[in-house]
Tab-separated table of C-alpha atoms in Angstrom:
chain	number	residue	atom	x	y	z
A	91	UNK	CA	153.189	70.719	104.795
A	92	UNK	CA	151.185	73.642	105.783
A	93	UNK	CA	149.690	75.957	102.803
A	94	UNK	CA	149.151	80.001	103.834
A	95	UNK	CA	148.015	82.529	101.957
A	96	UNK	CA	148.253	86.619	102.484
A	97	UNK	CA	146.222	89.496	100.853
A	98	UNK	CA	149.103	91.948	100.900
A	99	UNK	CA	147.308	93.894	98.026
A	100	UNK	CA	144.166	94.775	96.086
A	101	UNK	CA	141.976	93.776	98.920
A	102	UNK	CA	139.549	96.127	99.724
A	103	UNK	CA	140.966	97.944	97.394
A	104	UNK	CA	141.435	97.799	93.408
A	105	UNK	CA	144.987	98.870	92.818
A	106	UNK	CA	148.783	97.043	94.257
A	107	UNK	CA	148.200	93.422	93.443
A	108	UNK	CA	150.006	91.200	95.536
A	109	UNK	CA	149.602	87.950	97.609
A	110	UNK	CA	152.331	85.785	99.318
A	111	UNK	CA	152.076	81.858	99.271
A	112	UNK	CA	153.925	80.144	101.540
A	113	UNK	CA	154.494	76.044	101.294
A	114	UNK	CA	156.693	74.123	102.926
A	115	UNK	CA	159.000	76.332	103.478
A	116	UNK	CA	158.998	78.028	100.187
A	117	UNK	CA	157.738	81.376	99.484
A	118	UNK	CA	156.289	82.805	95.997
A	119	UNK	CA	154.123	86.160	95.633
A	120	UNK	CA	152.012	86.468	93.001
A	121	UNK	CA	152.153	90.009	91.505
A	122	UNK	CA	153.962	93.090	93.256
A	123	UNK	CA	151.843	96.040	91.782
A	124	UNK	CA	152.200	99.812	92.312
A	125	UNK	CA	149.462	101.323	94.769
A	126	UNK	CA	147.865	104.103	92.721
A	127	UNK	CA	145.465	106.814	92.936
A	128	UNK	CA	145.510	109.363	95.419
A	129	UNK	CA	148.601	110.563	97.519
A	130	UNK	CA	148.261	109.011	100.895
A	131	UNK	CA	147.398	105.849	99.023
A	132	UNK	CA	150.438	106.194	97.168
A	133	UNK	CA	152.573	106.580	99.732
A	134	UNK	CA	151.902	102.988	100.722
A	135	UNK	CA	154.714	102.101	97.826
A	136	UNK	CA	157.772	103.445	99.882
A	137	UNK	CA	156.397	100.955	103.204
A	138	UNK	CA	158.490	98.039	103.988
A	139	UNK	CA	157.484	95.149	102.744
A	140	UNK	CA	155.728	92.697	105.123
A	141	UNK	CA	158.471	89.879	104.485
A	142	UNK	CA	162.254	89.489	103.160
A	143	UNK	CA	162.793	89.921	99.619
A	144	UNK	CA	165.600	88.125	99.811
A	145	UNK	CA	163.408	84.546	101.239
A	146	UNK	CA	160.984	84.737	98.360
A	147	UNK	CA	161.514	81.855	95.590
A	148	UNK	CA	159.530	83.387	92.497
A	149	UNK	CA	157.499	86.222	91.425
A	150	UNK	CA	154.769	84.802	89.195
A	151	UNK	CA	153.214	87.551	87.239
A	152	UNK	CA	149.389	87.989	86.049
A	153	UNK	CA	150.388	90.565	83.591
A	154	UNK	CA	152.347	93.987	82.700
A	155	UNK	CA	150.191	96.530	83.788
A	156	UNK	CA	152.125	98.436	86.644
A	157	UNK	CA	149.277	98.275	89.135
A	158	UNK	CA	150.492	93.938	89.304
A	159	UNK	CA	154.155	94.396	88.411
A	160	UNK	CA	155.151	98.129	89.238
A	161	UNK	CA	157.137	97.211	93.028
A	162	UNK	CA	158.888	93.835	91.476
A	163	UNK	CA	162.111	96.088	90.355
A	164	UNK	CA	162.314	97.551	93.890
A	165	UNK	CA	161.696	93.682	95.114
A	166	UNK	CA	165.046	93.697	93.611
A	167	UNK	CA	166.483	96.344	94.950
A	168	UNK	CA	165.682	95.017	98.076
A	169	UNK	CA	167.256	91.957	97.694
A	170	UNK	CA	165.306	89.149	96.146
A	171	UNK	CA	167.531	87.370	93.269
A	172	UNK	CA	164.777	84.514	92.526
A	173	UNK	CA	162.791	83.774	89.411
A	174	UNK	CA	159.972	86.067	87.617
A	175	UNK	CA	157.862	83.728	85.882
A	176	UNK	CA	155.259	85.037	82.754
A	177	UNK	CA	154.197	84.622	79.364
A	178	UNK	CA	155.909	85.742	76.380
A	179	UNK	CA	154.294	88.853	75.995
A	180	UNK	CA	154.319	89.902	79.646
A	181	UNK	CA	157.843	89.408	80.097
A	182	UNK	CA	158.543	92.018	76.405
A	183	UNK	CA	156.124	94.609	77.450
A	184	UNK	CA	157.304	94.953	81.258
A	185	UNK	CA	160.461	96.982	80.243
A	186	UNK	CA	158.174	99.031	78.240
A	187	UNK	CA	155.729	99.852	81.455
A	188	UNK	CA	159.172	99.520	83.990
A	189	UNK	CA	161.115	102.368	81.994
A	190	UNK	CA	158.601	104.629	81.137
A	191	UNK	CA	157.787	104.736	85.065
A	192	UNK	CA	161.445	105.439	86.110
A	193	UNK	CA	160.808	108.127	83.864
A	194	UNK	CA	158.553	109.536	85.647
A	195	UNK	CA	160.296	109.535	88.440
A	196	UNK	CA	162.614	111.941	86.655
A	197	UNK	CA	164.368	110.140	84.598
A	198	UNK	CA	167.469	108.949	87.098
A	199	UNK	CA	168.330	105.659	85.384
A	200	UNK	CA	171.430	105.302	87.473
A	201	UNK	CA	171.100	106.711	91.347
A	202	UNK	CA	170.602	103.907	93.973
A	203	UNK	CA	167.685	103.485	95.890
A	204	UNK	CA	167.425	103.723	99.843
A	205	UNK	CA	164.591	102.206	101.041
A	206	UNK	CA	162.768	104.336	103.869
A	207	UNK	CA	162.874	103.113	107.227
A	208	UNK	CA	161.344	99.901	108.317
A	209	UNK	CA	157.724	100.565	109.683
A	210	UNK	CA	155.254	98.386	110.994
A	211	UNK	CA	152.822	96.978	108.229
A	212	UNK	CA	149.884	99.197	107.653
A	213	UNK	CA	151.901	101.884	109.481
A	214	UNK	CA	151.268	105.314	107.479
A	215	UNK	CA	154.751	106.576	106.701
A	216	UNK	CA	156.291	109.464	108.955
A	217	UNK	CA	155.557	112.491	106.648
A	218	UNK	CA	155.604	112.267	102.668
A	219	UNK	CA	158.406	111.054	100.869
A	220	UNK	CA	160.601	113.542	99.958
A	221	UNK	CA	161.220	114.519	96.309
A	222	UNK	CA	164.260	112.453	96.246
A	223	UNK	CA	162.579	109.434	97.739
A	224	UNK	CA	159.299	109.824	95.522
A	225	UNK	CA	161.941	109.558	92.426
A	226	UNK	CA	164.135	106.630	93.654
A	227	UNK	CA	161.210	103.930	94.371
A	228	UNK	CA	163.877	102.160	91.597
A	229	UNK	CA	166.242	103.076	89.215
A	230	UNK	CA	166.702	101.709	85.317
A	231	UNK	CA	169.880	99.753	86.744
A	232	UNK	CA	167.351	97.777	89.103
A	233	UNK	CA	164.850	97.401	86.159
A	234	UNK	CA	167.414	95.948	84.015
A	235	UNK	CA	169.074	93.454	86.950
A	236	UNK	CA	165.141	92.399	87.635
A	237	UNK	CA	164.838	92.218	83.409
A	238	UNK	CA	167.293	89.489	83.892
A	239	UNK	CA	165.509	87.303	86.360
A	240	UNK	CA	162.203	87.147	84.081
A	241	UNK	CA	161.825	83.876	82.264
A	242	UNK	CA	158.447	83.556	79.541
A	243	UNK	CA	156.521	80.842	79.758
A	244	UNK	CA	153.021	79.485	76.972
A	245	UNK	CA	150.273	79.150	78.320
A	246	UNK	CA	148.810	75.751	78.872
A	247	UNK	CA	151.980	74.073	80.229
A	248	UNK	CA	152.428	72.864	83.941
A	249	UNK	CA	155.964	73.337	85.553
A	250	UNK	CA	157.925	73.533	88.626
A	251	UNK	CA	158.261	77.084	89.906
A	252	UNK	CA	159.929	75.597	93.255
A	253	UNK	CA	159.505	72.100	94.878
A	254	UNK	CA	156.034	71.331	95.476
A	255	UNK	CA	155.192	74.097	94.024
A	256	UNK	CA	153.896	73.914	90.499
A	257	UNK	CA	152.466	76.373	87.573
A	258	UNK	CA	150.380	76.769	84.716
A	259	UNK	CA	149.579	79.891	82.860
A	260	UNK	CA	146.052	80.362	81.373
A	261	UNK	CA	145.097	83.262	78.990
A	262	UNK	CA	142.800	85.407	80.757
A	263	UNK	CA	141.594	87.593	77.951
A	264	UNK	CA	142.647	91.317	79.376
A	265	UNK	CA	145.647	92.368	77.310
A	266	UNK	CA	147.932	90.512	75.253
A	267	UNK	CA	149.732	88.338	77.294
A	268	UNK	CA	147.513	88.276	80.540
A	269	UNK	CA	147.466	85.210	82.419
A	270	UNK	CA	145.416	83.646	85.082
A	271	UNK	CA	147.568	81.872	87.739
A	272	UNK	CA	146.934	77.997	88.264
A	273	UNK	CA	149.304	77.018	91.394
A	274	UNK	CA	149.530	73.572	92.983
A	275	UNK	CA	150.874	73.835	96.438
A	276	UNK	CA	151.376	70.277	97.175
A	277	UNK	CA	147.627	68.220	96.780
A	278	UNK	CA	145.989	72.426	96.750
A	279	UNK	CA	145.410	73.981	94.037
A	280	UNK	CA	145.023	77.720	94.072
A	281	UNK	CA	143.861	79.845	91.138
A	282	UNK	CA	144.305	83.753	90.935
A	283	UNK	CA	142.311	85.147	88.175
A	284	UNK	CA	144.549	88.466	87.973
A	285	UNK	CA	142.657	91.120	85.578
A	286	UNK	CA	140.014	88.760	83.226
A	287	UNK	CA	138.793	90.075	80.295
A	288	UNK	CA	135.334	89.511	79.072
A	289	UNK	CA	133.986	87.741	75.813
A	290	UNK	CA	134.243	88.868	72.461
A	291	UNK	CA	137.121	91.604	72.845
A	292	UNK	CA	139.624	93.132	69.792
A	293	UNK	CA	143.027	91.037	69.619
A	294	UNK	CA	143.057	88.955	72.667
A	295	UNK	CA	141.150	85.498	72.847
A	296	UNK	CA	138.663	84.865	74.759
A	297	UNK	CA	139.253	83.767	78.742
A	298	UNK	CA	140.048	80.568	79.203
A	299	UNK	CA	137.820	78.393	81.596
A	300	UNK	CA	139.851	76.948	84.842
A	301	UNK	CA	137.908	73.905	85.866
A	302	UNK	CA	138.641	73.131	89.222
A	303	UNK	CA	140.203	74.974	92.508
A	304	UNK	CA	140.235	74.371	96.207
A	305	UNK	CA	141.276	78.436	96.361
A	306	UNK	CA	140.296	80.544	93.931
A	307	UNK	CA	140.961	85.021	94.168
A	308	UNK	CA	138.849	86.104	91.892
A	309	UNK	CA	138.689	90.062	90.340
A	310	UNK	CA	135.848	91.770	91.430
A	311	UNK	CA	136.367	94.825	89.896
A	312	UNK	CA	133.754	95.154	87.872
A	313	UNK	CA	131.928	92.409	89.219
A	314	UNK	CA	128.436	94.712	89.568
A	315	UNK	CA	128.037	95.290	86.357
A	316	UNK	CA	127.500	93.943	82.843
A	317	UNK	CA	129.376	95.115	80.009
A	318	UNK	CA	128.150	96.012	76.853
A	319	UNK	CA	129.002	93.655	73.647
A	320	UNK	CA	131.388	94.865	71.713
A	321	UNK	CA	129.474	95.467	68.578
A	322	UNK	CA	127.510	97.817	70.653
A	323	UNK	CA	130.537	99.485	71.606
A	324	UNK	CA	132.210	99.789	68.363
A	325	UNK	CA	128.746	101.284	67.080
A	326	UNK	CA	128.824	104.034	70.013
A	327	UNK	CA	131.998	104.886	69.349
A	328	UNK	CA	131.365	105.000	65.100
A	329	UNK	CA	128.810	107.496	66.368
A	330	UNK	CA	130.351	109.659	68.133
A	331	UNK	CA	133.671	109.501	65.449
A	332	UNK	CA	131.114	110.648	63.171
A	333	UNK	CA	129.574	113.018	64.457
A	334	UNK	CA	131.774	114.966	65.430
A	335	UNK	CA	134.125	114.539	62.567
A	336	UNK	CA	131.853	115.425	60.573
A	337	UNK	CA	131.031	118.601	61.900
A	338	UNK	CA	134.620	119.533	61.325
A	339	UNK	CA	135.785	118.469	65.110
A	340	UNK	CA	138.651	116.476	66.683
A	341	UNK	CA	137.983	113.853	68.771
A	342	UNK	CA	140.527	113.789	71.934
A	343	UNK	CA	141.002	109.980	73.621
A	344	UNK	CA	142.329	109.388	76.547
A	345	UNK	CA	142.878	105.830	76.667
A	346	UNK	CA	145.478	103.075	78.459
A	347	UNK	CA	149.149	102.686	76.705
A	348	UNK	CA	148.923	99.032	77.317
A	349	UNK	CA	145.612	97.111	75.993
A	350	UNK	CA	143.078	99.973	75.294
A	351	UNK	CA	145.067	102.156	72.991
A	352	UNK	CA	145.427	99.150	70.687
A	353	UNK	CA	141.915	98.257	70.939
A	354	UNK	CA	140.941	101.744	69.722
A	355	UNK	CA	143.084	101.753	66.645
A	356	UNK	CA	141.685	98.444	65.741
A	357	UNK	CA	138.343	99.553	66.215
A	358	UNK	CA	139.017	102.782	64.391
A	359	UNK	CA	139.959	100.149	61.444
A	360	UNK	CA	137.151	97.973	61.896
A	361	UNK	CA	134.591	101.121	61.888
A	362	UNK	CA	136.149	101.633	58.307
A	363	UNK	CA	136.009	98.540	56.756
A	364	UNK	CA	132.358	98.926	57.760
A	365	UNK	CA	132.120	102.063	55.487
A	366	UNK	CA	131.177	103.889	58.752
A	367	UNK	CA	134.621	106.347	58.477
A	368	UNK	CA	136.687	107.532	55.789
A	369	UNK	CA	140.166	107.723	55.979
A	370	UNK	CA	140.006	110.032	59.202
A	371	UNK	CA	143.528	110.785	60.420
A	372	UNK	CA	144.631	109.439	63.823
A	373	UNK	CA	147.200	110.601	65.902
A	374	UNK	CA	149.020	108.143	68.664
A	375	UNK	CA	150.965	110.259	70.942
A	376	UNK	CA	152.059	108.350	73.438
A	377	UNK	CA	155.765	106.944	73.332
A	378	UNK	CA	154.912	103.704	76.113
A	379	UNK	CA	152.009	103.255	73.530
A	380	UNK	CA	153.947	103.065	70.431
A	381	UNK	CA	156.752	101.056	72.241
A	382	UNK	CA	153.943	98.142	73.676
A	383	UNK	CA	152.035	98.666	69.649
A	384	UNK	CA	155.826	97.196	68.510
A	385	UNK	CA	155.327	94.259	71.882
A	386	UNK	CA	151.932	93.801	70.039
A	387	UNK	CA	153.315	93.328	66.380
A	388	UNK	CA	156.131	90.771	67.485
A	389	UNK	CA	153.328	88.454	68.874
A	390	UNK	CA	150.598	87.629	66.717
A	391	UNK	CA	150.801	84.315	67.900
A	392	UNK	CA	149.031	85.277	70.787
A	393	UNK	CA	146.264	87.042	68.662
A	394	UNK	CA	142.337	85.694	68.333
A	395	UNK	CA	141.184	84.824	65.130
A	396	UNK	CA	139.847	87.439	63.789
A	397	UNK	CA	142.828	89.469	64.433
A	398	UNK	CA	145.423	87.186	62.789
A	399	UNK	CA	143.498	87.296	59.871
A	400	UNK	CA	143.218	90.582	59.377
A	401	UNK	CA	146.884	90.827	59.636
A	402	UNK	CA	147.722	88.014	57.344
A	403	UNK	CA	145.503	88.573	54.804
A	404	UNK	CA	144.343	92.447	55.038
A	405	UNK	CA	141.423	92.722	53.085
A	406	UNK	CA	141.645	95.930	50.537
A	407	UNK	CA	140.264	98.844	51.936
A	408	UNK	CA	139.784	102.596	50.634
A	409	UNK	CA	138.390	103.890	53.764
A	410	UNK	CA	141.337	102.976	56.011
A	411	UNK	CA	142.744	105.508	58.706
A	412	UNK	CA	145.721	107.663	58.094
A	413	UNK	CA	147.398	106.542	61.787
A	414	UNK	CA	150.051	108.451	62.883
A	415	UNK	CA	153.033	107.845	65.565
A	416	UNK	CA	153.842	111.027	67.163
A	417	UNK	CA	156.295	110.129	70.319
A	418	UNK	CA	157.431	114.210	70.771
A	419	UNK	CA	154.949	117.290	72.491
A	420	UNK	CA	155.835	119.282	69.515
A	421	UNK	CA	155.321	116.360	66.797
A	422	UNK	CA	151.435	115.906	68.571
């Protein structure tokens, strides 16, 4: 019972997450990301992919973030009809990432898509995609038929994703919901980190160790670097709140919908509490933001702490920011 494993994406490359397992005649990616950044790189999205949709047994997803979910509704499209396998929290924020992208496409929530034609992988695609094709990747009628296939799953629990093929989702600490993948393929076990988070962060808990692996893909993103401790962080950013606040300025942030944007308000809060602001007004104006701050409030079970407390038993404070929700351009 032969074990393979391809690096279909984010190798050599930090954006399109994707690798294909194949055992015993079963088939499960993990991930299916969007490629971002610049244009030629993009165009890698509308490229056949390098097996049959329709052959693949599950999807098992790291977490939302479009750049390791963003192709799995045009996986669908295309054909595959198996099971999407994720936590909880994933599987309620992915329509939130999935719709906002479609519209961004330009809104069609109905047209079909028609895949380009098939190229040799690695192939650079004949011309760019024409407006029409750079708008129909996927439509909101194949989000919500690949909506239908995802199943949530708690961490910590080992089950069958196909036979001899089994699961277990571990938190990895990067945004609500994130999960590192622990697969057994038979007597292998393979581990994909996904995106791991790093000690001591706002709402999420800490990473969780994964003791053993025969195969382990492991995020190197940020992998030649150390980050700075979050106190030191919130303290920077106090600083700079202050500063210019107090000199009568506005402070403009652009941050991630998913993950940073809620770190920042609860930083905001925490940087009160400390006495270090004073009611300062805050503004959110990002709709995907204020739809995945709703994910975030349905799922404080999945909260550290700290951050459940604060929640349950919100300690009285004076000093706390006037926050905002402003989803329209003219409302920001």
């Amino acid at each position: 019972m032969a074990t393979t494993l391809q690096f279909l994406g984010a190798a050599r490359s930090v954006t399109g997450s994707c690798f294909l397992v194949q055992h015993d005649g079963r088939q499960v990616l993990v991930d299916c990301g969007l490629v971002q950044g610049a244009t030629e790189q993009v165009e890698r999205n509308w490229l056949p992919f390098p097996f049959d949709p329709r052959e693949v047994d599950a999807v098992l997803l790291t977490h939302a973030h479009l750049d390791h979910s963003g192709l799995v509704p045009r996986l669908v499209a295309e054909g595959f009809q198996g099971r999407i396998l994720t936590t909880a929290v994933t599987k309620d924020l992915l329509p939130v990432l999935w719709e906002d992208y479609v519209r961004l496409q330009g809104g069609d929530t109905q047209g079909p898509v028609r895949p380009r034609p098939r190229q040799s992988l690695g192939q650079r695609p004949r011309g760019k995609p024409t407006v029409r094709q750079a708008r129909l990747l996927y439509s909101g009628k194949d989000v919500d038929q690949t909506l239908a296939l995802c199943e949530a799953h708690p961490y910590g629990a080992k089950f069958t994703v196909a036979p001899g093929l089994d699961l277990r989702l571990t938190d990895a600490g990067h945004i609500l919901g994130s999960a590192i993948i622990e697969l057994w393929a038979g007597d292998l076990k393979l581990v994909f980190s996904g995106d791991l988070g790093h000690r001591g962060k706002p709402i999420v808990r800490d990473p969780s160790p994964v003791e053993e692996a025969q195969v382990l893909v492991l995020e190197s993103t940020y992998g030649d670097r150390n980050h700075k401790n979050m106190a030191d962080t919130t303290a920077e950013l106090g600083q700079v709140l202050t500063e210019t606040l107090s000199a009568g300025g506005t402070v403009l942030m652009p941050v991630y919908a998913i993950g940073r944007s809620q770190d920042i308000l609860y930083m905001i809060n925490q940087l009160s509490l400390q006495g270090a602001l004073d009611r300062p007004r805050v503004f959110l104006d990002s709709p995907m933001a204020i739809r995945a701050a709703g994910v975030y409030g349905r799922h404080l079970e999945a909260f550290d702490e700290e951050a459940t407390r604060l929640i349950r038993h919100p300690p009285k404070n004076p000093r706390a920011p006037r926050v905002r929700f402003t989803e329209t351009g003219a409302a920001s």
